[in-house]
mmCIF file of C-alpha atoms in Angstrom:
data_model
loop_
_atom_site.group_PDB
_atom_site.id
_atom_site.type_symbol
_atom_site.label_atom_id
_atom_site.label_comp_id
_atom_site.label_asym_id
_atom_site.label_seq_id
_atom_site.Cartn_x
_atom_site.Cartn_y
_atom_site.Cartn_z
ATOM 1 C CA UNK E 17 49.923 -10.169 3.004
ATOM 2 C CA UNK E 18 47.351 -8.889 5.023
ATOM 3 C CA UNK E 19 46.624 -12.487 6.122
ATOM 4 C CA UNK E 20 50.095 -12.816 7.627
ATOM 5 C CA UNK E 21 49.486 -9.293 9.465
ATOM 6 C CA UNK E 22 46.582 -10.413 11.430
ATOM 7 C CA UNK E 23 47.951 -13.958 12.383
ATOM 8 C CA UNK E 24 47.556 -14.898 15.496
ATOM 9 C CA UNK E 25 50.417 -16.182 17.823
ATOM 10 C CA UNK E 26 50.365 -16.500 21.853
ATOM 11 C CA UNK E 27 47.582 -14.343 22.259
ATOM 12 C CA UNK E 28 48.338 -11.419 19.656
ATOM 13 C CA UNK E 29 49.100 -10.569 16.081
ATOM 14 C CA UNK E 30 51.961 -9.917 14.245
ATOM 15 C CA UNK E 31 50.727 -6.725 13.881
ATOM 16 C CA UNK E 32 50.847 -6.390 17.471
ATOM 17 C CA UNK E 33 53.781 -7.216 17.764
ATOM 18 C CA UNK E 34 55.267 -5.232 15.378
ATOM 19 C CA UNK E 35 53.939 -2.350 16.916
ATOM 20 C CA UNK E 36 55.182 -2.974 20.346
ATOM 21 C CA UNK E 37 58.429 -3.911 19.143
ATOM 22 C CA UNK E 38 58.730 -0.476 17.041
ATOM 23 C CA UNK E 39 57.181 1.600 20.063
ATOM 24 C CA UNK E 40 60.394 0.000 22.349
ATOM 25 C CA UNK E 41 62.518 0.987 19.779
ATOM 26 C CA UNK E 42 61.091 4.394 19.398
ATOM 27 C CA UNK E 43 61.477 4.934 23.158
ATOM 28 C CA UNK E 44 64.908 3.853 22.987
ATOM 29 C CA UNK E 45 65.914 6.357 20.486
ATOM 30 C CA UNK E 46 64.192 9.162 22.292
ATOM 31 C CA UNK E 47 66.246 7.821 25.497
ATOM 32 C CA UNK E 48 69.417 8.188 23.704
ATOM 33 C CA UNK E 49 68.619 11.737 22.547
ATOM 34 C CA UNK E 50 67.640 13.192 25.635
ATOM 35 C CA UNK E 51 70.932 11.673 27.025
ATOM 36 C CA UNK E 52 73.076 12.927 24.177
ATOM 37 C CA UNK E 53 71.429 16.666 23.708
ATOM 38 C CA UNK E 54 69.487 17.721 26.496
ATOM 39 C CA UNK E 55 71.560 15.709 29.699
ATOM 40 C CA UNK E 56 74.648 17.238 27.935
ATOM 41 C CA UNK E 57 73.056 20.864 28.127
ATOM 42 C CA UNK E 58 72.227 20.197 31.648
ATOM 43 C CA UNK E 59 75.789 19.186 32.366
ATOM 44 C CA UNK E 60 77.124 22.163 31.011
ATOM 45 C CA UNK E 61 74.850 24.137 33.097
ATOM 46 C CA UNK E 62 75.264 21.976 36.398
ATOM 47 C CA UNK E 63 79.319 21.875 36.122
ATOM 48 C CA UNK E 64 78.915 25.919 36.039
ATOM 49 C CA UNK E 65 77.348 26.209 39.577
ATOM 50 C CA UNK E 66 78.986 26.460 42.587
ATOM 51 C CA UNK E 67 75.866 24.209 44.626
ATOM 52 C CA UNK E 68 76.506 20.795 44.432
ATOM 53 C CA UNK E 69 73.131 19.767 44.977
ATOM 54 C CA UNK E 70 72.283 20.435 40.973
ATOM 55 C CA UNK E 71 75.247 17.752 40.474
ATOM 56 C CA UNK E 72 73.708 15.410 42.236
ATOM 57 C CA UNK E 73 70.137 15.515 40.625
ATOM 58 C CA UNK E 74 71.883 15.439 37.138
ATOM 59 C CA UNK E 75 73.863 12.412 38.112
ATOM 60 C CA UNK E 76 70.216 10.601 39.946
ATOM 61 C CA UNK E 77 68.524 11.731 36.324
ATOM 62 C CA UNK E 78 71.555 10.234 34.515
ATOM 63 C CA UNK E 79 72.229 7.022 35.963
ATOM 64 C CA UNK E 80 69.039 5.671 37.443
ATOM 65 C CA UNK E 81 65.779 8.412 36.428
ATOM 66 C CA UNK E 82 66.152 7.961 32.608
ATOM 67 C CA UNK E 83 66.174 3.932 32.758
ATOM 68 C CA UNK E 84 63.283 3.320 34.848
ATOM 69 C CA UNK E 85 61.650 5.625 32.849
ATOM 70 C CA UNK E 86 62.612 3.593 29.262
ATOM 71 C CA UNK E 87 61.395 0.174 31.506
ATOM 72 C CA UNK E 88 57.956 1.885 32.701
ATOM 73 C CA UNK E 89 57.551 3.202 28.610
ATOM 74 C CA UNK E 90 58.720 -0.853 28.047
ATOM 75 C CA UNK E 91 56.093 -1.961 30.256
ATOM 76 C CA UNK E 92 53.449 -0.134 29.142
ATOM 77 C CA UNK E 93 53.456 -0.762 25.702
ATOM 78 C CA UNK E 94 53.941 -4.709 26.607
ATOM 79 C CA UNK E 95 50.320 -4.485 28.873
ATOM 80 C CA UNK E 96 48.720 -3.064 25.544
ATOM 81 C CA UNK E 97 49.507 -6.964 24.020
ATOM 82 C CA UNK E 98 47.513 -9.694 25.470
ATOM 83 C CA UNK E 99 48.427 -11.973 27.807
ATOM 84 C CA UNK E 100 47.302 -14.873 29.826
ATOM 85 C CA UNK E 101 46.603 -13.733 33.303
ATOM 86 C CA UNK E 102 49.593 -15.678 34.426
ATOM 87 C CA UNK E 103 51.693 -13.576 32.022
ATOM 88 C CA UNK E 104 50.117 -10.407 33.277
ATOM 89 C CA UNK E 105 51.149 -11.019 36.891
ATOM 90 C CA UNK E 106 54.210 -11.848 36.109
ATOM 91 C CA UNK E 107 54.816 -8.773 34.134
ATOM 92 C CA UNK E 108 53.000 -6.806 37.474
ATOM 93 C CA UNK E 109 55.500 -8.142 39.871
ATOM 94 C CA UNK E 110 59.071 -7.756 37.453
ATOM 95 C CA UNK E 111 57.824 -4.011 36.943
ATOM 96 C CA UNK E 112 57.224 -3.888 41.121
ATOM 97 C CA UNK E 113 60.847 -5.629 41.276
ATOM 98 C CA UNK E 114 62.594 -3.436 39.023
ATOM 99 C CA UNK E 115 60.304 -0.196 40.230
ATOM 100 C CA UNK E 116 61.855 -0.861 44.109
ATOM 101 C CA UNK E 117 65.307 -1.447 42.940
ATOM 102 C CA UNK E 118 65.585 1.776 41.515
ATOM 103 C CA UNK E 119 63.883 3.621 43.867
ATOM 104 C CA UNK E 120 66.470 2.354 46.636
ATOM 105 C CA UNK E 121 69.553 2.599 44.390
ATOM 106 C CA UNK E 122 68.024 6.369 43.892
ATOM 107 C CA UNK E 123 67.689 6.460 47.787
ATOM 108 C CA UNK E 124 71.007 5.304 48.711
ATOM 109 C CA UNK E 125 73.110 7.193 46.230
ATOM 110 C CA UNK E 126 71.487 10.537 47.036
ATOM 111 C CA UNK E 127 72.705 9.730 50.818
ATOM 112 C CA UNK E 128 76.052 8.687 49.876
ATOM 113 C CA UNK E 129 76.820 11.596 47.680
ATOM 114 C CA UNK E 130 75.466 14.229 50.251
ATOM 115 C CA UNK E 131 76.749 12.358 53.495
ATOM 116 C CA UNK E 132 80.417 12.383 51.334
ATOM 117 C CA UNK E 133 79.981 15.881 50.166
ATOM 118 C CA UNK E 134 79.105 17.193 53.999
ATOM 119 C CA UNK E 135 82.224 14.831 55.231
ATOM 120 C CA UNK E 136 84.555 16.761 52.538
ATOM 121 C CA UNK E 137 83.435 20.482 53.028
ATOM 122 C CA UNK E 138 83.784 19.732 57.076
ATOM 123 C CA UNK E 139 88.099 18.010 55.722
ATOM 124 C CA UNK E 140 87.179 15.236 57.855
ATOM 125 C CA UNK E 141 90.204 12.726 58.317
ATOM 126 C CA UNK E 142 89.799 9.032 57.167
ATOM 127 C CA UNK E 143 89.038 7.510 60.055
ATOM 128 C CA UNK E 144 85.963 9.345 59.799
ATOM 129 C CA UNK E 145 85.297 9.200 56.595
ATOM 130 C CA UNK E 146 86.026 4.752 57.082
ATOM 131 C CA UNK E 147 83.497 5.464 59.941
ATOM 132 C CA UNK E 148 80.991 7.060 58.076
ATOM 133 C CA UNK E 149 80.962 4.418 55.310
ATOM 134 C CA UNK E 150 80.238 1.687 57.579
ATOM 135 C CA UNK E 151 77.236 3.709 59.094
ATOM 136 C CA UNK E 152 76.030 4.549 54.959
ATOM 137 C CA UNK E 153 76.074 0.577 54.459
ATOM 138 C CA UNK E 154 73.878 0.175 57.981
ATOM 139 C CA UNK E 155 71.613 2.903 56.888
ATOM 140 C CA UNK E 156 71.848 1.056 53.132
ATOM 141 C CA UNK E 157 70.732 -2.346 54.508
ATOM 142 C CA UNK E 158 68.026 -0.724 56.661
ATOM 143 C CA UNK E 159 66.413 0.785 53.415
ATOM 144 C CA UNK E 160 66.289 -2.171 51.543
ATOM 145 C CA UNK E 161 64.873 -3.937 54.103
ATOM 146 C CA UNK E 162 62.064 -1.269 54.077
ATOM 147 C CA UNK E 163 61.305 -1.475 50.549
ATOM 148 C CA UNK E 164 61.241 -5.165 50.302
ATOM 149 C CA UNK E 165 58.537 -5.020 53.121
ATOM 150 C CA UNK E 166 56.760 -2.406 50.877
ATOM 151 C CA UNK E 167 56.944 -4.515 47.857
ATOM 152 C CA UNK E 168 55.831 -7.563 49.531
ATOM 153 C CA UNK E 169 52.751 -5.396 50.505
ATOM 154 C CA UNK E 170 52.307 -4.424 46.920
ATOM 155 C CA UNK E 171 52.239 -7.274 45.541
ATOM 156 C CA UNK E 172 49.135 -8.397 48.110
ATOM 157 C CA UNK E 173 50.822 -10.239 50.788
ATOM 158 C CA UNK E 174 49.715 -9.290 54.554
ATOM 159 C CA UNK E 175 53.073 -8.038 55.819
ATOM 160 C CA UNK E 176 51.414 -8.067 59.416
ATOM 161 C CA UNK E 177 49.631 -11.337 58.816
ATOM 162 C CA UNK E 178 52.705 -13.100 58.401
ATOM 163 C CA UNK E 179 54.897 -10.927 61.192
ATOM 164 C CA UNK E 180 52.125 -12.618 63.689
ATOM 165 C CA UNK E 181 52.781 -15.896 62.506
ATOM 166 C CA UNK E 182 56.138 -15.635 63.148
ATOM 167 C CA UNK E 183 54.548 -15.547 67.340
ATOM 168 C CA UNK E 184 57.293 -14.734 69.869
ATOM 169 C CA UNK E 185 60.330 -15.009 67.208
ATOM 170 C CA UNK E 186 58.276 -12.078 65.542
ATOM 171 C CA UNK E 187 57.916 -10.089 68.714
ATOM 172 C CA UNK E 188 61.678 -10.382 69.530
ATOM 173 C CA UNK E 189 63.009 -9.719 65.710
ATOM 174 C CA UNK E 190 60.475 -6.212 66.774
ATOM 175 C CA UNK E 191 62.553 -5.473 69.842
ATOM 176 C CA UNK E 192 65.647 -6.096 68.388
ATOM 177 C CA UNK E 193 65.121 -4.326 65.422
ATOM 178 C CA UNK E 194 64.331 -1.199 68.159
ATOM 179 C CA UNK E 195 67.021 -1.639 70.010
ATOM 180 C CA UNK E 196 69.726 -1.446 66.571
ATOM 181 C CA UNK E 197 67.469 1.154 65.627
ATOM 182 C CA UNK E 198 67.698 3.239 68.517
ATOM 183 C CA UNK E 199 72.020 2.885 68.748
ATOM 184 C CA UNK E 200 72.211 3.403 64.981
ATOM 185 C CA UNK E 201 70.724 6.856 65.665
ATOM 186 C CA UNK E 202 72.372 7.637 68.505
ATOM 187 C CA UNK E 203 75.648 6.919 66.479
ATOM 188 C CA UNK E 204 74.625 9.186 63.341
ATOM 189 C CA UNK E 205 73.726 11.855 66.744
ATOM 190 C CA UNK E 206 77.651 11.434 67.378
ATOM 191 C CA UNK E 207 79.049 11.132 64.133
ATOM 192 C CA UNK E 208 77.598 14.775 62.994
ATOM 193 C CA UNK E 209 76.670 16.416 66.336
ATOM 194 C CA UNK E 210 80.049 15.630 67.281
ATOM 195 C CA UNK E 211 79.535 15.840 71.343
ATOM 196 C CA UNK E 212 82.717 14.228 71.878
ATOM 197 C CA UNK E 213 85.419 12.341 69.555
ATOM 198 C CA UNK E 214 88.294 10.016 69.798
ATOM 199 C CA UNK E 215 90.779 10.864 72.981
ATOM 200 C CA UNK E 216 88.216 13.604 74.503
ATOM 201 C CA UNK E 217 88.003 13.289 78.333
ATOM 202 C CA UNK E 218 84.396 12.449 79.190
ATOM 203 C CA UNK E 219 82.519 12.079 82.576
ATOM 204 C CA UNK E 220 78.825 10.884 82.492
ATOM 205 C CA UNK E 221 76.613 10.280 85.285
ATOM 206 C CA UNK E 222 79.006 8.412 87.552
ATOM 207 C CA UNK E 223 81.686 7.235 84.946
ATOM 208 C CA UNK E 224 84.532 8.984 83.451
ATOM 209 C CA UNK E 225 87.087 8.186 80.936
ATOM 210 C CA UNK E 226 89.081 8.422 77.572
ATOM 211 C CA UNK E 227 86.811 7.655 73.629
ATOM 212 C CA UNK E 228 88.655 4.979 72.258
ATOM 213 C CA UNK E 229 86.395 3.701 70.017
ATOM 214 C CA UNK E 230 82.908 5.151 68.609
ATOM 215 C CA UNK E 231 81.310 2.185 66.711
ATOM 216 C CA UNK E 232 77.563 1.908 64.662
ATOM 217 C CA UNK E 233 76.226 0.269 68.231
ATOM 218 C CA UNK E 234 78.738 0.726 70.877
ATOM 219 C CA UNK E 235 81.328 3.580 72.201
ATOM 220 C CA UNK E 236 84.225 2.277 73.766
ATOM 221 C CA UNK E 237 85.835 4.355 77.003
ATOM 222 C CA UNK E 238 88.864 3.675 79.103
ATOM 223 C CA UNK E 239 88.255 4.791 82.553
ATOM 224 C CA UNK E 240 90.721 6.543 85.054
ATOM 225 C CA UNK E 241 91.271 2.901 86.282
ATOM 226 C CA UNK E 242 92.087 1.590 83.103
ATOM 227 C CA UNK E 243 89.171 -0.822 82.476
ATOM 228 C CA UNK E 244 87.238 -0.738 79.493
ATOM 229 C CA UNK E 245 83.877 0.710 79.871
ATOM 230 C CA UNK E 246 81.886 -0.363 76.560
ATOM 231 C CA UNK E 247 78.299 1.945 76.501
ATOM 232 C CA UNK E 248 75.245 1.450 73.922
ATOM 233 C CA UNK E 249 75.303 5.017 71.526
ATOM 234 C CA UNK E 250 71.460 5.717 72.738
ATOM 235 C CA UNK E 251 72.289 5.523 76.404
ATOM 236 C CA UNK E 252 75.299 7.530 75.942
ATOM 237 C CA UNK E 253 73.051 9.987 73.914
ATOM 238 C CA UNK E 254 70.345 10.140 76.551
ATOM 239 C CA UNK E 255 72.198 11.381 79.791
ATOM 240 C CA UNK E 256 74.034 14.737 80.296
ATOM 241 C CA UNK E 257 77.728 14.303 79.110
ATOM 242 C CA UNK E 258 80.988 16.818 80.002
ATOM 243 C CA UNK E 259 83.509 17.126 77.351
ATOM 244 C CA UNK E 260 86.848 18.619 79.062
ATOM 245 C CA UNK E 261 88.319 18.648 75.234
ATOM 246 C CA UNK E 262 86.708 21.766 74.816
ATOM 247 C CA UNK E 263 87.190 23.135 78.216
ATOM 248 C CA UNK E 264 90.057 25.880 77.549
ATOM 249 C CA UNK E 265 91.217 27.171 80.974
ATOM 250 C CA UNK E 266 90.129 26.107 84.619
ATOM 251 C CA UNK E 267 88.774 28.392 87.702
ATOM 252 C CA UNK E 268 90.497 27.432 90.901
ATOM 253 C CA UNK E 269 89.137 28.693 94.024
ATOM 254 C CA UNK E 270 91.566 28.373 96.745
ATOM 255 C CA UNK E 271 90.228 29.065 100.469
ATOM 256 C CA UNK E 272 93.546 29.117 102.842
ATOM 257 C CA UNK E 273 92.976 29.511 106.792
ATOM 258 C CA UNK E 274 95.634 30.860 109.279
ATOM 259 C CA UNK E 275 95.653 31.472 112.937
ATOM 260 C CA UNK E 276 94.309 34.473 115.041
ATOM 261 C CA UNK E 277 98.122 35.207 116.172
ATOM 262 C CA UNK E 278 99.286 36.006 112.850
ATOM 263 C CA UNK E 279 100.323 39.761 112.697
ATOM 264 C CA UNK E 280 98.164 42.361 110.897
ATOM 265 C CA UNK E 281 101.845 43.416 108.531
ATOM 266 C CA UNK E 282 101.929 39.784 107.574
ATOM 267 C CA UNK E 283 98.087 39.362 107.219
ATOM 268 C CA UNK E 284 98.376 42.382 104.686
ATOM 269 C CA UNK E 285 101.254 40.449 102.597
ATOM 270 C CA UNK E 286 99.445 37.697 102.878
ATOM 271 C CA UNK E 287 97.548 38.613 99.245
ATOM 272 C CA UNK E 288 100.242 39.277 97.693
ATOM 273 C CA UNK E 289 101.920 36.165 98.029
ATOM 274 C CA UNK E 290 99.756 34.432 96.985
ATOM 275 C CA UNK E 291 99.719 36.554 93.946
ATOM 276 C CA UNK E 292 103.216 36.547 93.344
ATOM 277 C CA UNK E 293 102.819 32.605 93.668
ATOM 278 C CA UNK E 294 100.610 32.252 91.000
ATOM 279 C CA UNK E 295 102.035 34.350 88.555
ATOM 280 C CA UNK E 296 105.601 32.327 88.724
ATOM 281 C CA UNK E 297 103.627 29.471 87.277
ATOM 282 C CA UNK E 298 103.301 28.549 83.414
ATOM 283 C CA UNK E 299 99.667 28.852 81.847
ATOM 284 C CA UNK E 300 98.405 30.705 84.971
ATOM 285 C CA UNK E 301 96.533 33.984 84.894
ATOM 286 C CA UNK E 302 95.652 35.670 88.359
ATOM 287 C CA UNK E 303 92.074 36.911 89.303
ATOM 288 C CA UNK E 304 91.956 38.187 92.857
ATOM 289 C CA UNK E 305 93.149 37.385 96.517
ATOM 290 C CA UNK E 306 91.597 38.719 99.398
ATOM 291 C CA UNK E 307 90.609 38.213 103.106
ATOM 292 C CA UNK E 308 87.099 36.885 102.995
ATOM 293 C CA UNK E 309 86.345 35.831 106.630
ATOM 294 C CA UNK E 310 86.863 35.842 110.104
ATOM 295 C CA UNK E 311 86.096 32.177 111.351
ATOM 296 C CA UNK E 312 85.471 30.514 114.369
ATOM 297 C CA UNK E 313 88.969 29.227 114.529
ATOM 298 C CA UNK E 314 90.633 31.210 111.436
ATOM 299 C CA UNK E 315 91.325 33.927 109.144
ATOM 300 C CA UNK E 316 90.217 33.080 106.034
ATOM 301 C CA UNK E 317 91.823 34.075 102.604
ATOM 302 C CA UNK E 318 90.361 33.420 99.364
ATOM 303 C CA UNK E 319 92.418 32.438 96.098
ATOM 304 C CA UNK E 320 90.982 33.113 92.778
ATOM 305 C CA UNK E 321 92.648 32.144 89.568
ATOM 306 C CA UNK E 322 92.814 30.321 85.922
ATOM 307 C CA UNK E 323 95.242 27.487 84.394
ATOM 308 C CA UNK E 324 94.673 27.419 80.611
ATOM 309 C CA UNK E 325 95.236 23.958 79.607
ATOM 310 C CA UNK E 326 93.004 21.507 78.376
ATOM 311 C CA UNK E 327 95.155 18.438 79.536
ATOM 312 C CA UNK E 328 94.059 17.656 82.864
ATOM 313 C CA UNK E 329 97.343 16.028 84.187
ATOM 314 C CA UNK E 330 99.382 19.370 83.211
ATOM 315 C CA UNK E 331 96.153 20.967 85.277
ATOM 316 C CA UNK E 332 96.935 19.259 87.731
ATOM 317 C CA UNK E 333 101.248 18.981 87.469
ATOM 318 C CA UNK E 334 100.014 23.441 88.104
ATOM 319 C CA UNK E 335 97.666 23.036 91.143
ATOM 320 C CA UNK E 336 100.088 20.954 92.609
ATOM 321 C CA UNK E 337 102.915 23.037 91.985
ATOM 322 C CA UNK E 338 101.226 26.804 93.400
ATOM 323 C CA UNK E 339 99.921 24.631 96.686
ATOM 324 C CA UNK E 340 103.828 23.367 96.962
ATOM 325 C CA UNK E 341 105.058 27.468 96.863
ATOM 326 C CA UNK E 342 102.321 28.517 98.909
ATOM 327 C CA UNK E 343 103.370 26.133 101.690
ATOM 328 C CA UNK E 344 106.548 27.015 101.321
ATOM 329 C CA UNK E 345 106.519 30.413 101.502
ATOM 330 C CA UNK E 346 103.927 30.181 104.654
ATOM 331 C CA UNK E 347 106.999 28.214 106.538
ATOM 332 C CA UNK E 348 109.179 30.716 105.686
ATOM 333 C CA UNK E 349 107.226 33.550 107.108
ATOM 334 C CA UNK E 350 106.279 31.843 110.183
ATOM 335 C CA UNK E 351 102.572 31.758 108.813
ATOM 336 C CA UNK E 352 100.914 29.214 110.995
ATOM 337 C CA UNK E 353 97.428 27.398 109.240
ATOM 338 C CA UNK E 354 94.745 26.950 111.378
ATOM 339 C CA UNK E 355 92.585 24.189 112.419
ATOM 340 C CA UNK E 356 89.635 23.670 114.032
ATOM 341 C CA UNK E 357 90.641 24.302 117.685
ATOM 342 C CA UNK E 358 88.646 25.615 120.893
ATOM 343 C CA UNK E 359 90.959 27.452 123.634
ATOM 344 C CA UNK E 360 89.427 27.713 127.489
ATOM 345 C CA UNK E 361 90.532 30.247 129.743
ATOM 346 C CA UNK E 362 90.141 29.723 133.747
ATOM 347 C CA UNK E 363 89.817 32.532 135.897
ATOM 348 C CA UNK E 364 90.673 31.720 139.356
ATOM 349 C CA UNK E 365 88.277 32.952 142.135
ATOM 350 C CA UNK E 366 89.450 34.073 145.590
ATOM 351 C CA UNK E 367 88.638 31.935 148.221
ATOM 352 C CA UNK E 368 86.350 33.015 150.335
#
C-alpha cells in the first residue's frame, strides 16, 4: 500500500496529489463558509447603513474578492507539486491572466456602481444616464488596455521595446491615443462639472450658439446662423465659456440725448417717463433715471434697469418694446434727440 502511495506519475506522487487535491477541496469548503456565515453577517450589517459605499465593498468582496482568492489558494498549492519548467510557466502566466482579469472587472464595477449611484442621488434624466454609460464603456476599454500593457510587462516582454518597433505607426498610435485622451476628459469635465448642457446659449471666444449634442469626443453647437459648429471637448474645456442659461435677469443701460432747446419743465419729466415706460413692461424692474451730462451737442439722460428672463429673444421682444414707447412718447412731447451738430454765429462788423 505504501508502494502505491509513493508512485511516481508526471513528476509527483500519488501522495502528492492527494494532498493537493484535498487542500483545493479544503479551500473550497472554507470559501463556501465564509460566503454562507460571515458574507451573510456582513450583509445584514451593510443593508442597515445609510452609506452606500459599504454596499459596494460587500458586493466587490462577494462577486470578484472571494474567487481570486480560492484561485491564488488553487495556485499555490499546485506550485508545491512538481512540474516541468514548461508547466511552471504556464501555470505563471494563467495565474497573471486570471490575476488582471479580476483586478479590472474589480476596477470597472467599482466605477460603474459609484458613477450610477452619483447619477441617481443628482435624478439625472436618461439621456444622461445613456450618456454616461457610453463614457463608463470608453473609460472600461481604456482600463483594459492598461492592464494588458501591465501584464505583458509581467510576464517579461519589453512593452517599450516593441512600441519602438512599431517606428512612426508607434509614434502616431502615441498622439492619437493623447488626443482621445485629452477629449475623453474634457467630456467627463462636462458631464459632472456641468458648465453648460443641452439647449444652453453659449458664446466662446468668437462663436456663439445652441448645445445640441455633447458626445465622448465632440460637442455639437448650432450657431445664430444656423450652421453646425462641431468643437473637440478639450478645446471647448480650455477657453473661457458664457452660459446665458443661468443668467437670470439682464442690466440695460440706456444713454438717451436731446437738444439744448428742450425746456427745463420737460427736462424734469423727462425721468419720469422713462420710468413710467419701463414699468408698463412685463418682467421689467426699474433702477434709476437721471440727467448724467451736459454734452457738446446734448443733454444726456441715463436709463438704468433689469428684464428677468433667461430667453434672450423675449430679452430682446422687451428692449425693443421700452425703445418703441420711449420714442413715442418723445414725439408726443415735442422732445427733439440730438445729434452731433456744430451751430456758427456771425456777427456783422460796421463798416468802417
Amino acid at each position: 500500500m505504501e508502494s502505491f502511495w509513493h508512485y511516481q506519475f508526471w513528476g509527483n506522487t500519488i501522495l502528492a496529489y492527494t494532498i493537493a487535491a484535498g487542500s483545493i477541496i479544503i479551500a473550497w469548503l472554507v470559501i463556501r463558509l465564509l460566503r454562507g456565515k460571515v458574507l451573510k453577517k456582513i450583509l445584514e450589517y451593510t443593508s442597515k447603513t445609510e452609506s452606500k459605499y459599504d454596499d459596494i465593498l460587500f458586493s466587490t468582496i462577494q462577486k470578484y474578492i472571494l474567487p481570486w482568492i480560492y484561485i491564488f489558494v488553487n495556485y499555490q498549492i499546485l506550485q508545491q507539486l512538481n512540474w516541468v519548467p514548461k508547466w511552471v510557466r504556464v501555470l505563471h502566466v494563467a495565474m497573471a491572466v486570471v490575476t488582471t482579469y479580476y483586478f479590472v472587472s474589480i476596477v470597472n464595477h467599482v466605477l460603474t456602481l459609484l458613477l450610477t449611484g452619483i447619477m441617481r442621488r443628482r435624478n439625472e434624466t436618461e439621456y444622461r444616464m445613456k450618456q454616461m454609460r457610453g463614457a463608463l464603456l470608453v473609460l472600461k476599454i481604456i482600463v483594459w488596455a492598461v492592464a494588458i500593457v501591465f501584464l505583458i510587462d509581467n510576464l517579461g516582454y519589453n512593452v517599450t521595446t516593441m512600441i519602438a518597433g512599431l517606428g512612426v505607426g508607434g509614434i502616431a498610435i502615441a498622439l492619437a491615443a493623447q488626443t482621445i485622451l485629452g477629449d475623453l476628459f474634457g467630456y467627463f469635465v462636462i458631464f459632472f462639472d456641468k458648465p453648460f448642457e443641452i439647449g444652453d446659449y453659449v458664446t466662446w471666444a468668437d462663436k456663439a450658439g445652441n448645445i445640441e449634442y455633447i458626445g465622448i469626443k465632440t460637442t455639437r453647437i448650432r450657431s445664430l446662423n444656423g450652421e453646425q459648429l462641431v468643437v473637440t471637448n478639450s478645446d471647448l474645456t480650455k477657453q473661457a465659456l458664457s452660459n446665458f442659461k443661468s443668467l437670470q435677469q439682464r442690466r440695460e443701460v440706456l444713454r438717451i440725448g436731446v437738444t439744448y432747446d428742450t425746456t427745463i419743465d420737460v427736462l424734469q419729466h423727462v425721468p419720469i417717463m422713462l420710468k413710467e415706460i419701463v414699468e408698463s413692461k412685463p418682467k421689467t424692474r426699474f433702477d434709476r433715471a437721471h440727467m448724467a451730462a451736459l454734452a457738446d451737442s446734448s443733454i444726456n439722460f441715463e436709463l438704468v434697469y433689469l428684464i428677468h428672463t433667461t430667453d434672450f429673444t423675449e430679452y430682446m421682444d422687451i428692449r425693443q418694446a421700452v425703445l418703441f414707447d420711449i420714442l413715442t412718447r418723445f414725439r408726443e412731447t415735442k422732445i427733439n434727440f440730438a445729434y452731433p451738430t456744430q451751430t456758427l454765429y456771425y456777427k456783422a462788423t460796421a463798416a468802417v
